[in-house]
XYZ file of C-alpha atoms in Angstrom:
416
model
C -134.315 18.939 -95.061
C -133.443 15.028 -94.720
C -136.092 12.666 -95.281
C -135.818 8.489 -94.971
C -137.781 5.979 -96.200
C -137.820 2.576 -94.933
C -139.017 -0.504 -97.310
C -141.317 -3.607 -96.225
C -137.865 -5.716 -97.524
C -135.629 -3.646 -95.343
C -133.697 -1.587 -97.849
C -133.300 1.704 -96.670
C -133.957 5.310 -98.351
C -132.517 8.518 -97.377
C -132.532 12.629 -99.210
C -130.744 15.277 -98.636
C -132.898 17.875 -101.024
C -130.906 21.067 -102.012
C -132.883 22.656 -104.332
C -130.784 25.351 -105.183
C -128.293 22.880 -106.531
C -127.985 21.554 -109.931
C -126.026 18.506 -108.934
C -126.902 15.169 -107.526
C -124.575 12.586 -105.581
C -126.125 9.316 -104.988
C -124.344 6.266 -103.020
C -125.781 2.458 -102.911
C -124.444 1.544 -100.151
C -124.024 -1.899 -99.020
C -123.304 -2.938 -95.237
C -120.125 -5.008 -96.132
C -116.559 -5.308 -95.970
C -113.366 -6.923 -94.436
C -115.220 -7.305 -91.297
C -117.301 -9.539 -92.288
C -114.637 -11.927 -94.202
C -112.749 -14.941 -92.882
C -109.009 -15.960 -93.972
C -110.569 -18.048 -97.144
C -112.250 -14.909 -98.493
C -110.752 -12.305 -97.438
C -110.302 -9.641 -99.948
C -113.925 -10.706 -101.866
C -115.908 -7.449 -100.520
C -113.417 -5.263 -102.721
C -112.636 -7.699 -105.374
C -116.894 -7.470 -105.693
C -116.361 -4.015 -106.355
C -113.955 -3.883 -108.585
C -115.522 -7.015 -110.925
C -119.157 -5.048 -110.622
C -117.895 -2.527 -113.421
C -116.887 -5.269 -115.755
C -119.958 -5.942 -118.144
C -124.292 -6.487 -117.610
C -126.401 -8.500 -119.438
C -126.774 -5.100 -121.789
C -123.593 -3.298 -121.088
C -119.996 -4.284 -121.793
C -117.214 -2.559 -119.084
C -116.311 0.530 -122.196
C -120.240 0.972 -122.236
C -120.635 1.371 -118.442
C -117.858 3.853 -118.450
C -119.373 5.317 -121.671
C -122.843 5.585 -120.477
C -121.816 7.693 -117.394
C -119.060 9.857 -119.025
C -121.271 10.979 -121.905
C -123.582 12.762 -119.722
C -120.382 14.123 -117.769
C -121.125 11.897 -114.507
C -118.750 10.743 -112.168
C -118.849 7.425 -111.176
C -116.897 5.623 -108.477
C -116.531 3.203 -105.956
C -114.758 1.852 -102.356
C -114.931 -0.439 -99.815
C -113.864 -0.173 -96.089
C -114.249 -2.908 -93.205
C -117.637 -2.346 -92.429
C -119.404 -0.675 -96.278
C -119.572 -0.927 -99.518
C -120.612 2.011 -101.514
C -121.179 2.715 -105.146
C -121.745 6.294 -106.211
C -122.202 8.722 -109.176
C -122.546 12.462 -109.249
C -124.469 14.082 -111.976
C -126.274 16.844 -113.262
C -130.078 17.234 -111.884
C -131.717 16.116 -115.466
C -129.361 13.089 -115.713
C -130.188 11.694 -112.118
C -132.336 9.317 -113.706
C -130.390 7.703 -116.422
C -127.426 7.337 -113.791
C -129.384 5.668 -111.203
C -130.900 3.527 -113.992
C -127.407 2.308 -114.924
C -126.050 2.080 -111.586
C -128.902 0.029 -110.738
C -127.841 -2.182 -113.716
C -124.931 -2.802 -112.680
C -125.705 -4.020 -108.887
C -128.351 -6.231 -110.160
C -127.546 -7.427 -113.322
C -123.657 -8.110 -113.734
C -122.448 -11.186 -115.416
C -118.766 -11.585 -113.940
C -117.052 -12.937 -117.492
C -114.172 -14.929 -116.482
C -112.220 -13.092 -118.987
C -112.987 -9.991 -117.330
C -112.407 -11.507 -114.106
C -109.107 -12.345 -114.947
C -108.281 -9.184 -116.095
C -109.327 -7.113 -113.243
C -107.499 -9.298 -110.767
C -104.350 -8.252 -111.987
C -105.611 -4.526 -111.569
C -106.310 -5.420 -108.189
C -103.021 -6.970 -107.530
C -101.380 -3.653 -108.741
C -103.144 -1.877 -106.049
C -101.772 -4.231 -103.119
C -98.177 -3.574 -104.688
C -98.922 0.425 -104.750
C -100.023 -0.170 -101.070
C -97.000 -2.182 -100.194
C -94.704 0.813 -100.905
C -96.750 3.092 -98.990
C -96.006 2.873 -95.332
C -98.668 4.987 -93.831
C -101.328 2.678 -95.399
C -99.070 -0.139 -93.892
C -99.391 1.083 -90.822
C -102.696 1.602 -90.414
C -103.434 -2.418 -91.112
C -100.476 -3.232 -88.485
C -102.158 -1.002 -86.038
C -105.706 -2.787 -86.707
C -103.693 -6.074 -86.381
C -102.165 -4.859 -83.122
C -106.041 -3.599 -81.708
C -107.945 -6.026 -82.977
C -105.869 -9.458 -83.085
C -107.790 -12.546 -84.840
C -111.221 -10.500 -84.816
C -112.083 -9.771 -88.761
C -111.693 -5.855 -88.252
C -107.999 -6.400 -88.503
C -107.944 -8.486 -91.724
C -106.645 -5.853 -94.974
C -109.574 -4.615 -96.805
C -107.950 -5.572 -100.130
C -106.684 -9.221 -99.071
C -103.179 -11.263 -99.936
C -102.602 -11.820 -103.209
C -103.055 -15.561 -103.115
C -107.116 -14.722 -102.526
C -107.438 -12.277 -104.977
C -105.843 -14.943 -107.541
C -108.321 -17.928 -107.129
C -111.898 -15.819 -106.486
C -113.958 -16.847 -109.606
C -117.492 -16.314 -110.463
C -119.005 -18.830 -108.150
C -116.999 -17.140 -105.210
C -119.018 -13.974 -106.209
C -122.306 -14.896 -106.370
C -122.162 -16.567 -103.361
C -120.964 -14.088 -101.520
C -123.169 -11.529 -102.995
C -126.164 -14.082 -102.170
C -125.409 -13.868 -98.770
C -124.380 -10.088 -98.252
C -126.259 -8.085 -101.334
C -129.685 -8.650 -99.053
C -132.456 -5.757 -99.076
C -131.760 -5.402 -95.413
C -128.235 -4.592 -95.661
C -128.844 -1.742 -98.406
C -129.119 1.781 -97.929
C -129.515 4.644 -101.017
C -128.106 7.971 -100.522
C -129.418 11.383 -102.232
C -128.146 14.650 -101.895
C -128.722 17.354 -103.929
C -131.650 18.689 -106.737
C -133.965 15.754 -105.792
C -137.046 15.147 -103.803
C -137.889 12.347 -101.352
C -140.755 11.827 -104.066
C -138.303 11.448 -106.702
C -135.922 9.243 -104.963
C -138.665 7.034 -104.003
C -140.108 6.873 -107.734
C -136.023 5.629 -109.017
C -135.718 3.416 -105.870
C -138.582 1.037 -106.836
C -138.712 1.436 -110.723
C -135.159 0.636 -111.224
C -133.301 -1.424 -107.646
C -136.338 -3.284 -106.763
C -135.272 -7.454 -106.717
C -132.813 -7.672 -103.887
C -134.241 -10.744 -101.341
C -136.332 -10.278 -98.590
C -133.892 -12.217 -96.087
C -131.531 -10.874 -93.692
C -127.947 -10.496 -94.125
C -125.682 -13.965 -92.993
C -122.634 -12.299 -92.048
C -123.038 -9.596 -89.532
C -119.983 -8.455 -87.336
C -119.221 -10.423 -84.151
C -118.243 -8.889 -80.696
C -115.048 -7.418 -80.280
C -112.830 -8.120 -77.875
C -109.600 -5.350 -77.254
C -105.899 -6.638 -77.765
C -103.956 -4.220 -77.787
C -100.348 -5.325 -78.748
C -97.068 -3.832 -80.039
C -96.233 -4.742 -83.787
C -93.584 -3.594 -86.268
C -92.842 -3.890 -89.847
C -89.424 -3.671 -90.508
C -88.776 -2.274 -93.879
C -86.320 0.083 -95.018
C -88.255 2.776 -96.090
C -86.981 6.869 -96.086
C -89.433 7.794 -93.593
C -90.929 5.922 -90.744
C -94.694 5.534 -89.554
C -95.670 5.448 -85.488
C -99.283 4.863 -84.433
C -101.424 4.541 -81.520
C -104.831 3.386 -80.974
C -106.494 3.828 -77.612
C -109.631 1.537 -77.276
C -112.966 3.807 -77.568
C -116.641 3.950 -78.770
C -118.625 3.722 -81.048
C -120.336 4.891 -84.111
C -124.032 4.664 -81.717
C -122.130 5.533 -78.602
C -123.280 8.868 -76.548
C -120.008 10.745 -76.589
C -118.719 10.989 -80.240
C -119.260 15.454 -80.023
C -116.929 14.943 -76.715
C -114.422 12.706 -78.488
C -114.539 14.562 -81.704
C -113.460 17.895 -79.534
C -110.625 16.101 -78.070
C -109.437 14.861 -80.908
C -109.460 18.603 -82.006
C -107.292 19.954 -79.376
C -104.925 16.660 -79.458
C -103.870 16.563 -83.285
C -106.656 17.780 -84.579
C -105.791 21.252 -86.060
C -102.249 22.996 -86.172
C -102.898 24.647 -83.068
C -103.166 21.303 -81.484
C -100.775 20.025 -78.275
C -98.891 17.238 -80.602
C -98.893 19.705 -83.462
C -97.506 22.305 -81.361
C -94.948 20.445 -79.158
C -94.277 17.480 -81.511
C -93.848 19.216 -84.759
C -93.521 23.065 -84.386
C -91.176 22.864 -81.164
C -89.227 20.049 -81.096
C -88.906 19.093 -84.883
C -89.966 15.385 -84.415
C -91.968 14.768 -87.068
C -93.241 16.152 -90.235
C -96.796 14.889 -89.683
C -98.685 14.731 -86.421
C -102.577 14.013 -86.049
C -104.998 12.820 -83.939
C -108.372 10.859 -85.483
C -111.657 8.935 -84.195
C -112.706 5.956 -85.852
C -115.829 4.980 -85.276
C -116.984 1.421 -85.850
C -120.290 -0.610 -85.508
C -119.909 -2.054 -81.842
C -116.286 -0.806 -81.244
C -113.851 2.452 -82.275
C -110.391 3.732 -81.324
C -108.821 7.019 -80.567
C -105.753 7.348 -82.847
C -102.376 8.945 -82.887
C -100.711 9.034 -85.883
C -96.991 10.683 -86.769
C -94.540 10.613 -89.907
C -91.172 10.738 -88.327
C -87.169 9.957 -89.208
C -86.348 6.718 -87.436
C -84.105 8.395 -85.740
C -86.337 10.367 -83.913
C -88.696 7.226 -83.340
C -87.964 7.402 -79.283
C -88.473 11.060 -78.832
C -91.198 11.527 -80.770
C -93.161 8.551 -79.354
C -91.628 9.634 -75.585
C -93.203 13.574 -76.355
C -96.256 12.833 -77.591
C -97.035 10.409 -74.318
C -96.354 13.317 -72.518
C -98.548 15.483 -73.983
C -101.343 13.048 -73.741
C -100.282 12.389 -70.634
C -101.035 16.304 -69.624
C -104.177 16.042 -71.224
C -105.243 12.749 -69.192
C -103.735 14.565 -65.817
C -104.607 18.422 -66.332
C -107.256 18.823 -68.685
C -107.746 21.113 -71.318
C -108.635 25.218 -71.122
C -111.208 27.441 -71.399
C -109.544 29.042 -75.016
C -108.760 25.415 -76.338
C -112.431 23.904 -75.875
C -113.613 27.468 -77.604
C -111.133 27.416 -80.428
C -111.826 23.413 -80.911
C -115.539 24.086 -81.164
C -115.019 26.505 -83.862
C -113.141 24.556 -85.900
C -115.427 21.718 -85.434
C -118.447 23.223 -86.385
C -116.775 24.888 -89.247
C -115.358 21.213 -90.202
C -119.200 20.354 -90.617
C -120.502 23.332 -91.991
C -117.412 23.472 -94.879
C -118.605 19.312 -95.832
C -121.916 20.230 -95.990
C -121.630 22.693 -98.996
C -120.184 19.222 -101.261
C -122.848 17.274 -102.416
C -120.818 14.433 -102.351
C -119.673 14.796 -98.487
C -123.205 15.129 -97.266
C -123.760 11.779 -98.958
C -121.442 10.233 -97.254
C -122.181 11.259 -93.960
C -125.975 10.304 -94.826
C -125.099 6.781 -96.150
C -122.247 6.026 -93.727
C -124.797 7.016 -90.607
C -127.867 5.186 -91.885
C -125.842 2.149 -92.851
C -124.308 1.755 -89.597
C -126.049 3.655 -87.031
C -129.416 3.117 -88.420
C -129.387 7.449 -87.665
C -130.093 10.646 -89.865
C -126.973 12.909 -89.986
C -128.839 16.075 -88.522
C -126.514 19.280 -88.631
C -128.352 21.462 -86.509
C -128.615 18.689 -83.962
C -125.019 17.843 -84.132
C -123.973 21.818 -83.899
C -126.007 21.899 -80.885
C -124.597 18.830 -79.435
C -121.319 20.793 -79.714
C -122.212 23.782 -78.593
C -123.460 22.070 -74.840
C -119.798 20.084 -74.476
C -118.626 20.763 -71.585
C -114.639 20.967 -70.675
C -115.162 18.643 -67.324
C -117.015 16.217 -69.883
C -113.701 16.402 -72.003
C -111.708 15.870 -69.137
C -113.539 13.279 -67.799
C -113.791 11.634 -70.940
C -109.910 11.601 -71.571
C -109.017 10.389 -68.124
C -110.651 7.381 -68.966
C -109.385 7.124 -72.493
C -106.099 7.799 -72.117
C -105.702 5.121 -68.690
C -106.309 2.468 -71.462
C -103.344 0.389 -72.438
C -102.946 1.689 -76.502
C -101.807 -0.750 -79.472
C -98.825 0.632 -80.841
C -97.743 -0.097 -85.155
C -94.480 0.661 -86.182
C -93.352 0.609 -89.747
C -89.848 2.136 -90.868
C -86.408 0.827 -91.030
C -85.196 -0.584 -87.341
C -84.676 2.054 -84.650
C -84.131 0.166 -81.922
C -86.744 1.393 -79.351
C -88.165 -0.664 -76.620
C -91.796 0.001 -77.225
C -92.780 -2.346 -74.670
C -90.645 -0.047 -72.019
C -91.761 2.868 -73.233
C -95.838 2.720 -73.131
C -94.982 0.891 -69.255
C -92.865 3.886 -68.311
């Protein structure tokens, strides 16, 4: 059963309690990212986690990753546009010494400069391993193409030149402003009680400011553009991005089931026609993201350059059906399956259900419920689908291309 607590400061509690278990996974999450960064800092959220493993006032960086690994914990860390998170999973008896250190570490690093300097150069490695990987470039030139100047379509790791002057100062700061009570929420899942949680939350995180967060996420405003990045890579990248809802929005069962029976599953329309049939592409898919006060529908295929015209020209067709004839009676059935067993399947991983419990409290201020969510499923109807993708699917999409040059007429193409 999930329980949540919510503290006078604003820091937020939640448990997943699975007493049959002998694990734990527990995330801090804090309600930060790219989104909330301008051109001068861009690239700080993630440089902050990176730097937050590199020494305490009682730890050096070998005795953090000591101190976890010798009770055979994993610890981790990432950062997206909109979060934050830092996680461990454990066994049950260890919970406590875990969340002890964690909680070290988000209140009482010292950012050395040495270490600082160190770590930027591992961070810089990363945007190189990223810059020869063209289905993570693609997926910033689509947000660039959606989202034009509005922070959501600023790189989560940054350009180099940031990463290269952010010093200690430049930390603090920014963890002054965004590290507020308000803007955390702990994740449990696993061999541990509300009680528990509760007892670990204010013995050992306690000390975050009473004060709400500066930088929240402004309005968004759709763009959609075209945008390529020429690059001579051996395979190219084509996405689209239809303008959608949100992480709060009423709807999210309905779009998750059309996504589904688009590119969700290898019985899906693109899969079928795009990869099976036709022998456009060698990866075809169809994914939701879901965003604080904004999301997108997105279509996303791995394709020879060659085929960059007939693959984009098929799969606008298919949508196109979708938008114009709806979906069947078999395909809603078969897409409701798979989506319920899609939920049931993550929530046998300890460290799944904390996700979905820290990613839905963090930015929906909501309790992931499954039974809730099954039954929400369950009552879809296919004229809601249709519906629903009519209206989709009528919106002008951003387009990202990255591969070598192919010589389509994007523009022509999407106006056909």
């Amino acid at each position: 059963m999930t329980k949540k607590i919510a503290y006078s400061n604003g820091m937020r509690v939640v448990v997943e309690n699975i007493p049959f278990l002998r694990s734990v996974c527990v995330g801090i999450w804090v309600r930060t990212g790219s989104a909330m960064e301008n051109d001068e800092n861009n690239g700080i959220s993630h440089f902050v986690e990176h730097v937050m493993f590199k020494g305490t006032t009682e730890m050096s960086a070998l005795e953090i990753a000591n101190a976890f690994e010798s009770k055979g914990a994993i610890i981790n860390a990432f950062t997206s546009k909109e979060n934050t998170c830092y996680f461990y999973k454990c066994v049950d008896n260890d919970n406590e010494f875990c969340f002890s250190k964690l909680s070290e570490i988000l209140k009482d690093s010292v950012f050395d400069a040495k270490e600082l300097d160190s770590e930027r150069k591992v961070i810089e490695e990363e945007i190189n391993m990223v810059d020869d990987a063209p289905e993570d470039i693609c997926y910033d030139v689509l947000a660039s193409a959606l989202y034009g100047n509005h922070p959501y379509a600023k790189t989560i790791l940054g350009p180099k030149e940031n990463v290269r002057k952010f010093v200690k100062c430049d930390v603090v700061e920014y963890m002054k402003q965004q590290y507020t009570a308000d803007s955390i929420v702990v994740a449990f899942a696993g061999n541990v009680t509300m009680e528990q949680a509760d007892v670990l939350v204010r013995r050992y995180l306690c000390g975050f400011e009473e004060r709400h967060q500066k930088s929240l996420i402004g309005e968004v405003e759709y763009k959609p553009t075209i945008k390529t990045f020429i690059k001579d890579f051996k395979q190219a990248n084509l996405m689209l991005a239809y303008p959608s809802i949100s992480i709060s929005d009423e709807g999210n069962e309905i779009q998750s089931l059309l996504s589904v029976i688009t590119g969700g599953c290898m019985g899906s329309r693109l899969f079928q026609q795009i990869r099976e049939k036709k022998g456009l592409a060698y990866s075809v898919y169809s994914s939701p993201a879901r965003r604080v006060n904004c999301g997108s529908f997105n279509v996303a295929l791995n394709i020879n350059s060659v085929n960059t015209v007939g693959a984009l020209t098929a799969t606008l067709d298919e949508i196109e059906k979708i938008a114009e004839s709806g979906i069947a009676d078999d395909e809603l059935m078969a897409a409701k399956a798979q989506l319920r067993a899609s939920i049931v399947f993550g929530q046998e991983n300890v460290q799944s259900i904390m996700l979905s419990l820290g990613k839905n409290l963090s930015l929906a201020d909501s309790v992931f419920d499954i039974d809730q969510t099954v039954e929400k499923i369950n009552s879809v109807t296919k004229a809601q689908i249709n519906d629903f993708a009519r209206k989709l699917f009528a919106k002008k999409p951003a387009l990202a291309y990255v591969g070598s040059e192919c010589g389509a007429n994007f523009d022509k193409i999407l106006r056909r």
